[in-house]
Amino acid sequence: MTGFIDETTAVLRRTPEVLRSLLVGLPDSWTDTTDAPENGWRPHDVVGHLITGELTDWIERTQRILEDGVSVPFETFDRFAHAERDPDATLDELVEHFVRLRAENLARLDELVSEEDLDRRGMHPSLGEVTLRELLATWAVHDLDHVSQIFAGMAGSHDAEVGPWKAYLGILLRRDDPTAVAG
Amino acid sequence: MTGFIDETTAVLRRTPEVLRSLLVGLPDSWTDTTDAPENGWRPHDVVGHLITGELTDWIERTQRILEDGVSVPFETFDRFAHAERDPDATLDELVEHFVRLRAENLARLDELVSEEDLDRRGMHPSLGEVTLRELLATWAVHDLDHVSQIFAGMAGSHDAEVGPWKAYLGILLRRDDPTAVAG
C-alpha cells in the first residue's frame, strides 16, 4: 500500500520530464500562442508561473504549517511574478530551471514531511484553514492544471492549419467558447 | 527554415515520450477517473483512442489522398473502437503499443510525403474536401486535445483531496461547469 506522499509525489516527480519531452527544442511556431485568446498564457508564462510556485509557494507553505500551524497565515502567492522575473529567459532555459527547482523541492519535502504530518493545519490568507494533505494534493493538481494550459496554447497556435477539422477538436473550440462540444 | 512536415512531426514525435513520462507506473489512484463526469474518458480510453488513430486513420487517410485524391472518401473514424479492442490491456501496455505504432507511422510518413504533396486534396465523409496539410496538422492537434484530456482525468481523481483550493483550480472547476473561471 502506497502512502499519500508517495502517491502525490508520483505526479510531482513526473512534471519535469513531461515538460522536457513536450517543450525542449520545440519550434516557436507551436509555443508563441496563449491558451485563451484573452488574458491567456503562453507556455513561457506557464513554466515561469510553475517556477514561482517552486520558489515561493509549496515548500514555504509546508514549512509554515510545520513551524507555525494556523497561527501565521501563508504569504499570498504572486501569480504574475514570472512576468517581471523571466522575460529574457528562453523557454528551454525556463524548463531546465524548473527541473532543478522541482528536484530540490522534492528532496526538501522528503526531509520535512512524513505521513503523520498530513493532518497538520495551516492558515491560507483567503481560504482559511487548510491541511498539509490538501496543500500537497493541490501542488500536484496545480501542475496538471498548468501543463494542460500549455497543450491549449500549442493547439491554438495551429487553429487555422487544421481547416474544417476544427469542428471535431474540442481543445480549439473551447478557446472560442468554453461550452462548445466537439462534433 | 523548417518545413511544415518537420514542424508538425516535432509534436507527433514528442507524444510517445510525453505519455511515457506521465503515465507509465503511475498509481491507479490517478488514472481511474474520467476527464468529464458524464461520457468522459479515463486515460486508458484516451490512449486506446490514440492507438485507433494510428491503426486506422492518419496514415491510411494520407495514403488515400496520395492514391485517390478526392475521388474516394476516407473511411469514417470509429471513435469508440478502443472499447472493444483494449479492455484487458493495462494502461502501461497501451502506452507502449502506442509508442511502437507512432514510430512506425512516422517512418511511413517520411517515406510517403514531401512538402510538395501538402496541397493535395482528399474527401472527408462529413467535412468535404480537405488538404493533406490539414490532415497532418489535425493529427498533431488531435494528440494535444487527447493528452490534455488525460490531465483533466488525473486532476479529477483528486478533486476531493485539494479541499478549498478547488476554487483556484480551473481544471477541476471546468469538470463541473465548462464556463467556470478560477478565483
PDB file of N, CA and C in Angstrom, chain B residues 12 44 69 72 148 167:
ATOM      1  N   LEU B  12       4.291  15.349 -33.173  1.00  0.00           N
ATOM      2  CA  LEU B  12       3.933  13.924 -33.265  1.00  0.00           C
ATOM      3  C   LEU B  12       5.021  13.025 -32.662  1.00  0.00           C
ATOM      4  N   HIS B  44      -6.976   5.364 -19.878  1.00  0.00           N
ATOM      5  CA  HIS B  44      -6.970   4.100 -20.613  1.00  0.00           C
ATOM      6  C   HIS B  44      -7.752   4.222 -21.931  1.00  0.00           C
ATOM      7  N   GLY B  69      -6.867  10.903 -54.302  1.00  0.00           N
ATOM      8  CA  GLY B  69      -7.312  12.298 -54.279  1.00  0.00           C
ATOM      9  C   GLY B  69      -8.707  12.394 -53.684  1.00  0.00           C
ATOM     10  N   VAL B  72     -12.233   9.061 -53.775  1.00  0.00           N
ATOM     11  CA  VAL B  72     -12.731   8.058 -52.822  1.00  0.00           C
ATOM     12  C   VAL B  72     -12.700   8.659 -51.417  1.00  0.00           C
ATOM     13  N   SER B 148      -4.404  16.284 -23.349  1.00  0.00           N
ATOM     14  CA  SER B 148      -4.983  17.236 -22.406  1.00  0.00           C
ATOM     15  C   SER B 148      -6.146  16.614 -21.618  1.00  0.00           C
ATOM     16  N   ALA B 167     -11.297  26.098  -5.572  1.00  0.00           N
ATOM     17  CA  ALA B 167     -11.761  27.388  -6.105  1.00  0.00           C
ATOM     18  C   ALA B 167     -10.741  28.045  -7.024  1.00  0.00           C
TER      19      ALA B 167
END
